[in-house]
Coordinates of C-alpha atoms in Angstrom, one line a residue:
Chain A
P1 CA 0.0 0.0 0.0
A2 CA 1.8 3.0 -1.3
M3 CA 1.3 6.5 0.2
T4 CA 0.3 8.0 -3.1
R5 CA -1.7 6.0 -5.4
E6 CA -0.1 5.7 -8.9
N7 CA -2.2 6.8 -11.8
N8 CA -1.2 4.3 -14.5
C9 CA -3.0 6.2 -17.2
L10 CA -1.1 9.3 -16.4
N11 CA 2.2 7.4 -16.3
A12 CA 1.4 6.0 -19.7
A13 CA 0.8 9.5 -21.1
K14 CA 4.1 10.7 -19.7
A15 CA 5.9 7.7 -21.2
C16 CA 4.3 8.4 -24.6
N17 CA 5.4 12.1 -24.7
L18 CA 9.0 11.1 -23.8
N19 CA 9.0 8.7 -26.9
D20 CA 9.4 10.6 -30.2
T21 CA 7.2 8.2 -32.2
C22 CA 4.3 8.0 -29.7
K23 CA 4.4 11.8 -29.1
K24 CA 4.3 12.5 -32.8
Y25 CA 1.3 10.2 -33.6
R26 CA -0.5 11.2 -30.4
S27 CA -0.6 14.9 -31.3
A28 CA -1.3 13.9 -34.9
Y29 CA -4.7 12.6 -33.8
I30 CA -5.4 14.9 -30.9
S31 CA -5.1 17.9 -33.3
P32 CA -7.8 16.9 -35.8
C33 CA -9.9 15.4 -33.0
T34 CA -10.0 18.7 -31.1
S35 CA -10.1 21.2 -33.9
R36 CA -13.5 22.8 -34.5
V37 CA -14.3 23.0 -38.2
S38 CA -17.6 25.0 -38.1
S39 CA -20.1 26.3 -35.6
A40 CA -22.1 23.1 -36.1
E41 CA -19.3 20.5 -35.9
V42 CA -16.8 20.1 -33.0
C43 CA -14.3 18.4 -35.4
N44 CA -13.8 16.6 -38.7
K45 CA -14.7 13.1 -37.5
R46 CA -13.4 11.5 -40.7
K47 CA -9.9 13.0 -40.2
C48 CA -10.0 12.2 -36.4
H49 CA -10.8 8.5 -37.1
K50 CA -8.1 8.3 -39.8
A51 CA -5.5 9.7 -37.4
L52 CA -6.6 7.4 -34.6
R53 CA -6.2 4.4 -36.9
Q54 CA -2.7 5.7 -37.8
F55 CA -1.8 6.0 -34.1
F56 CA -2.7 2.3 -33.4
D57 CA -1.0 1.2 -36.7
K58 CA 2.3 3.1 -36.2
V59 CA 2.9 3.3 -32.4
P60 CA 4.4 0.2 -30.6
P61 CA 1.7 -1.5 -28.4
K62 CA 3.9 -0.9 -25.3
H63 CA 2.9 2.8 -25.7
S64 CA -0.5 2.7 -27.5
Y65 CA -1.9 -0.1 -25.3
G66 CA -0.3 1.5 -22.3
M67 CA -2.7 4.4 -22.7
L68 CA -5.7 2.6 -24.0
F69 CA -5.6 -0.4 -21.5
C70 CA -4.0 1.2 -18.5
S71 CA -5.4 -0.2 -15.2
C72 CA -7.3 2.0 -12.7
P73 CA -8.4 0.9 -9.2
P74 CA -12.1 -0.1 -9.4
S75 CA -12.9 2.6 -6.8
D76 CA -11.5 5.3 -9.1
Q77 CA -14.2 7.0 -11.2
S78 CA -12.3 10.2 -11.9
A79 CA -8.6 10.9 -12.4
C80 CA -7.4 7.6 -13.8
S81 CA -10.6 6.2 -15.4
E82 CA -11.6 9.5 -16.9
R83 CA -8.1 9.9 -18.5
R84 CA -8.5 6.4 -20.0
R85 CA -11.9 7.2 -21.3
Q86 CA -10.5 10.4 -22.9
T87 CA -7.7 8.5 -24.8
I88 CA -9.6 8.4 -28.0
V89 CA -11.0 12.0 -27.6
P90 CA -14.6 10.7 -27.4
V91 CA -16.2 14.1 -27.9
C92 CA -15.1 13.8 -31.6
S93 CA -14.4 10.1 -32.3
Y94 CA -17.3 8.6 -30.3
D95 CA -20.2 10.9 -29.4
E96 CA -23.0 11.6 -31.8
K97 CA -26.1 13.8 -31.5
Q98 CA -28.3 10.7 -31.5
K99 CA -27.6 7.2 -30.5
P100 CA -28.3 4.8 -33.5
N101 CA -29.5 1.3 -33.1
C102 CA -26.5 -1.1 -32.8
L103 CA -27.7 -3.4 -35.6
E104 CA -28.1 -0.5 -38.0
L105 CA -24.6 0.6 -37.1
Q106 CA -23.3 -2.9 -37.7
A107 CA -25.0 -2.9 -41.1
S108 CA -23.3 0.3 -42.1
C109 CA -20.0 -1.0 -40.8
K110 CA -20.4 -3.9 -43.2
T111 CA -20.6 -1.6 -46.2
N112 CA -17.0 -0.4 -45.4
Y113 CA -14.2 -2.9 -46.1
I114 CA -12.0 -1.7 -43.2
C115 CA -14.8 -1.7 -40.7
R116 CA -16.1 -5.1 -42.0
S117 CA -12.8 -6.9 -41.7
R118 CA -11.9 -5.3 -38.3
L119 CA -15.3 -6.3 -36.9
A120 CA -14.8 -9.9 -38.1
D121 CA -11.3 -10.0 -36.5
F122 CA -12.9 -8.7 -33.2
F123 CA -15.6 -11.4 -33.2
A124 CA -13.0 -14.1 -34.0
N125 CA -10.3 -13.1 -31.6
C126 CA -12.3 -12.0 -28.6
Q127 CA -14.8 -14.9 -28.6
P128 CA -15.5 -15.8 -25.0
E129 CA -15.2 -19.4 -23.8
P130 CA -16.3 -19.9 -20.1
R131 CA -14.5 -23.3 -19.9
S132 CA -11.1 -22.0 -20.7
L133 CA -8.8 -20.6 -18.0
S134 CA -8.2 -17.4 -20.0
G135 CA -11.9 -16.9 -20.7
C136 CA -11.2 -16.9 -24.4
L137 CA -11.8 -19.5 -27.2
K138 CA -8.5 -18.5 -28.8
E139 CA -6.3 -18.3 -25.8
N140 CA -4.4 -15.3 -27.1
Y141 CA -5.0 -12.0 -25.3
A142 CA -2.6 -10.1 -27.7
D143 CA -4.8 -11.0 -30.7
C144 CA -8.0 -9.9 -28.9
L145 CA -6.5 -6.5 -27.9
L146 CA -5.2 -6.0 -31.4
A147 CA -8.6 -6.7 -32.8
Y148 CA -10.3 -4.5 -30.3
S149 CA -7.9 -1.6 -30.8
G150 CA -8.4 -2.1 -34.6
L151 CA -12.0 -1.0 -34.3
I152 CA -10.9 2.4 -33.1
G153 CA -11.3 4.8 -36.0
T154 CA -14.2 2.9 -37.6
I155 CA -17.8 3.8 -37.2
L156 CA -17.9 1.1 -34.5
T157 CA -15.3 2.9 -32.4
P158 CA -15.8 1.5 -28.9
N159 CA -15.0 3.3 -25.6
Y160 CA -15.2 2.6 -21.9
L161 CA -18.5 3.1 -20.2
R162 CA -18.7 4.9 -16.8
T163 CA -19.2 1.7 -14.9
P164 CA -17.2 0.2 -11.9
K165 CA -16.4 -2.9 -13.9
I166 CA -14.5 -2.7 -17.2
S167 CA -17.2 -2.5 -19.8
V168 CA -17.0 -1.1 -23.4
S169 CA -19.4 -0.3 -26.1
P170 CA -19.7 1.4 -29.5
F171 CA -21.9 4.5 -29.5
C172 CA -25.3 2.8 -30.0
D173 CA -28.0 1.0 -28.1
C174 CA -30.9 -1.5 -28.7
S175 CA -33.8 0.8 -28.4
S176 CA -36.2 0.4 -31.4
S177 CA -34.8 -3.0 -32.3
G178 CA -38.3 -4.4 -32.9
N179 CA -38.2 -8.2 -33.7
N180 CA -34.4 -8.1 -33.6
K181 CA -34.1 -7.2 -29.9
D182 CA -32.4 -10.5 -29.0
E183 CA -29.9 -10.3 -31.8
C184 CA -29.1 -6.7 -30.9
D185 CA -28.6 -7.6 -27.2
K186 CA -26.2 -10.3 -28.2
F187 CA -24.2 -7.8 -30.2
T188 CA -23.9 -5.3 -27.4
E189 CA -23.1 -8.0 -24.8
F190 CA -20.2 -9.1 -27.0
F191 CA -18.7 -5.7 -26.2
A192 CA -20.0 -4.8 -22.7
E193 CA -20.1 -8.3 -21.0
N194 CA -17.2 -10.1 -22.8
T195 CA -15.1 -12.0 -20.2
C196 CA -12.4 -12.7 -22.8
L197 CA -11.9 -9.0 -23.7
R198 CA -12.2 -8.0 -20.0
N199 CA -9.6 -10.5 -19.0
A200 CA -7.3 -9.5 -21.8
I201 CA -7.5 -5.8 -20.8
Q202 CA -6.9 -6.6 -17.2
A203 CA -4.0 -8.8 -17.9
F204 CA -2.3 -6.1 -19.9
G205 CA -3.1 -3.4 -17.3
N206 CA -1.7 -5.6 -14.5
G207 CA 1.3 -6.6 -16.5
T208 CA 0.4 -10.3 -15.9
D209 CA 0.6 -11.1 -19.6
V210 CA 3.9 -9.4 -20.3
G211 CA 5.7 -12.2 -22.2
V212 CA 3.4 -11.8 -25.2
W213 CA 4.3 -8.1 -25.7
Q214 CA 8.0 -8.6 -26.4
P215 CA 9.0 -8.0 -30.1
M216 CA 9.4 -11.2 -32.1
P217 CA 13.1 -12.3 -32.5
P218 CA 14.3 -12.0 -36.1
P219 CA 13.9 -15.2 -38.1
Chain B
I1 CA 21.9 31.9 -44.4
A2 CA 22.5 29.3 -41.8
V3 CA 25.9 28.0 -40.9
T4 CA 26.3 25.0 -38.6
T5 CA 29.3 25.2 -36.3
R6 CA 30.7 23.1 -33.6
G7 CA 29.7 25.4 -30.8
C8 CA 25.9 25.7 -31.5
L9 CA 24.3 22.5 -30.5
L10 CA 20.9 20.9 -29.8
K11 CA 20.4 20.1 -26.1
E12 CA 17.5 18.6 -24.3
V13 CA 16.0 18.6 -20.8
H14 CA 13.2 16.5 -19.3
L15 CA 10.5 18.9 -17.8
N16 CA 7.0 19.0 -16.4
V17 CA 4.6 20.8 -18.8
T18 CA 4.0 23.3 -15.9
D19 CA 7.7 24.2 -15.9
L20 CA 7.2 25.9 -19.3
G21 CA 5.3 28.6 -17.6
L22 CA 2.6 28.8 -20.2
G23 CA -0.3 28.6 -17.7
Y24 CA -1.4 25.0 -18.2
R25 CA -2.4 22.9 -15.2
T26 CA -1.4 19.3 -15.9
K27 CA 0.8 16.5 -14.6
E28 CA 2.1 15.5 -18.0
E29 CA 5.8 15.8 -19.0
L30 CA 7.9 16.5 -22.1
I31 CA 11.4 16.5 -23.5
F32 CA 12.3 20.2 -24.3
R33 CA 15.1 20.6 -26.9
Y34 CA 16.9 23.9 -27.3
C35 CA 19.8 25.4 -29.2
S36 CA 22.8 26.6 -27.3
G37 CA 26.4 27.5 -27.8
P38 CA 28.7 30.2 -29.3
C39 CA 28.5 31.4 -32.9
V40 CA 31.8 33.2 -33.2
E41 CA 33.2 30.9 -35.9
A42 CA 30.2 31.6 -38.1
E43 CA 30.6 35.3 -38.2
T44 CA 30.8 37.1 -41.5
N45 CA 32.3 40.4 -42.5
Y46 CA 28.8 41.9 -41.8
D47 CA 29.1 40.8 -38.2
K48 CA 32.7 42.1 -37.9
I49 CA 31.6 45.5 -39.4
L50 CA 28.7 45.7 -36.9
N51 CA 31.0 44.9 -34.1
N52 CA 33.5 47.7 -35.1
L53 CA 30.8 50.3 -35.8
T54 CA 29.1 49.7 -32.5
H55 CA 32.5 49.9 -30.8
N56 CA 33.3 53.2 -32.6
R57 CA 29.8 54.6 -31.9
K58 CA 29.0 55.2 -35.6
L59 CA 25.5 53.6 -35.2
D60 CA 22.3 54.4 -33.4
K61 CA 22.1 53.6 -29.8
E62 CA 20.4 50.2 -30.3
A63 CA 23.0 47.7 -31.4
P64 CA 21.8 45.4 -34.3
S65 CA 21.7 41.7 -33.5
R66 CA 24.7 39.5 -34.2
T67 CA 24.9 35.9 -35.2
C68 CA 22.7 33.8 -32.9
C69 CA 22.4 30.0 -32.2
R70 CA 18.8 29.5 -33.1
P71 CA 16.4 26.6 -34.1
V72 CA 16.1 26.3 -37.9
A73 CA 13.5 23.4 -37.6
F74 CA 11.1 22.6 -34.8
D75 CA 10.2 19.4 -33.2
D76 CA 6.8 17.6 -33.7
D77 CA 3.7 19.1 -31.9
L78 CA 3.1 18.0 -28.3
S79 CA -0.4 17.2 -27.0
F80 CA -1.4 16.7 -23.4
L81 CA -4.6 16.4 -21.3
D82 CA -4.9 19.1 -18.5
D83 CA -6.4 18.7 -15.0
D84 CA -9.8 19.8 -16.3
V85 CA -9.8 17.0 -18.9
V86 CA -9.2 19.4 -21.8
Y87 CA -6.6 18.6 -24.5
H88 CA -4.0 21.1 -25.6
T89 CA -1.5 21.0 -28.5
L90 CA 1.7 23.0 -28.5
K91 CA 3.3 23.9 -31.8
K92 CA 6.9 25.1 -32.4
H93 CA 7.7 24.7 -28.8
S94 CA 10.9 22.7 -29.1
A95 CA 13.9 22.7 -31.4
R96 CA 14.8 20.0 -33.9
R97 CA 17.9 21.4 -35.6
C98 CA 20.1 24.3 -34.7
A99 CA 22.3 26.8 -36.7
C100 CA 24.1 30.1 -36.4
V101 CA 21.8 32.5 -38.2

């Protein structure tokens, strides 16, 4: 029990700005995601999403995941968790004036090849399996985190919800689902109540899955 | 006209963003790079003449600037989140290359 509680998300941001690559690509998305383009729009969402995809493509996971998957004490609902929620600049990359239905959002994702393939990766690599020790069907947390972070910068961009437990969701809900309510609930639960994804995020945050993050030795 | 010399070098220091004195409230940090060192070797006849004229009081009271060790390129932008959960981006805040100009 340390005297001052460490803020892992703040420490990750400090580490990013001390690394030239991370610093460069971090400001390269924060700029478009925080620049107002007109009185009606807070930002150019397309540019913000593109720069976010670049950040996760170009910056080594040690730094990019360090900020996205930093661990916060469950009691914390402010300094650490709020910083983690702000990583993707949700006011631009996430929020919309109206919450669309999740199945409608999924349908428009499937019309875009980047979004379609990244959603398929996410379903494949973060599939929960209650009987496995890891909680995942494919027991590879790194692949699940890669697939999850790959959704950032698509119209299904997910973010942390303000809940005590780690829970994420794209910006949509299941109101007005009609006959497809069950299908919609299954879609949202894959994000919000996914033990495989939750375990993967926690393992990274606690540094209990460190071996996987080392760069591959040259062949 | 920029001339690189041995004396004028890029240096760096690890600081808190608050150390910059720009009025931000945040706990984030940065590497600040700056140009420092003498530029005597890079002086031209122009600089020698200025030096002599100033010395002989042939010019106005304000002495014109001599060769300075200055940034000729700036580092990438720096972004940080402040204590009120607002993002800020600093441009041209840190040097990338130095020269006597």
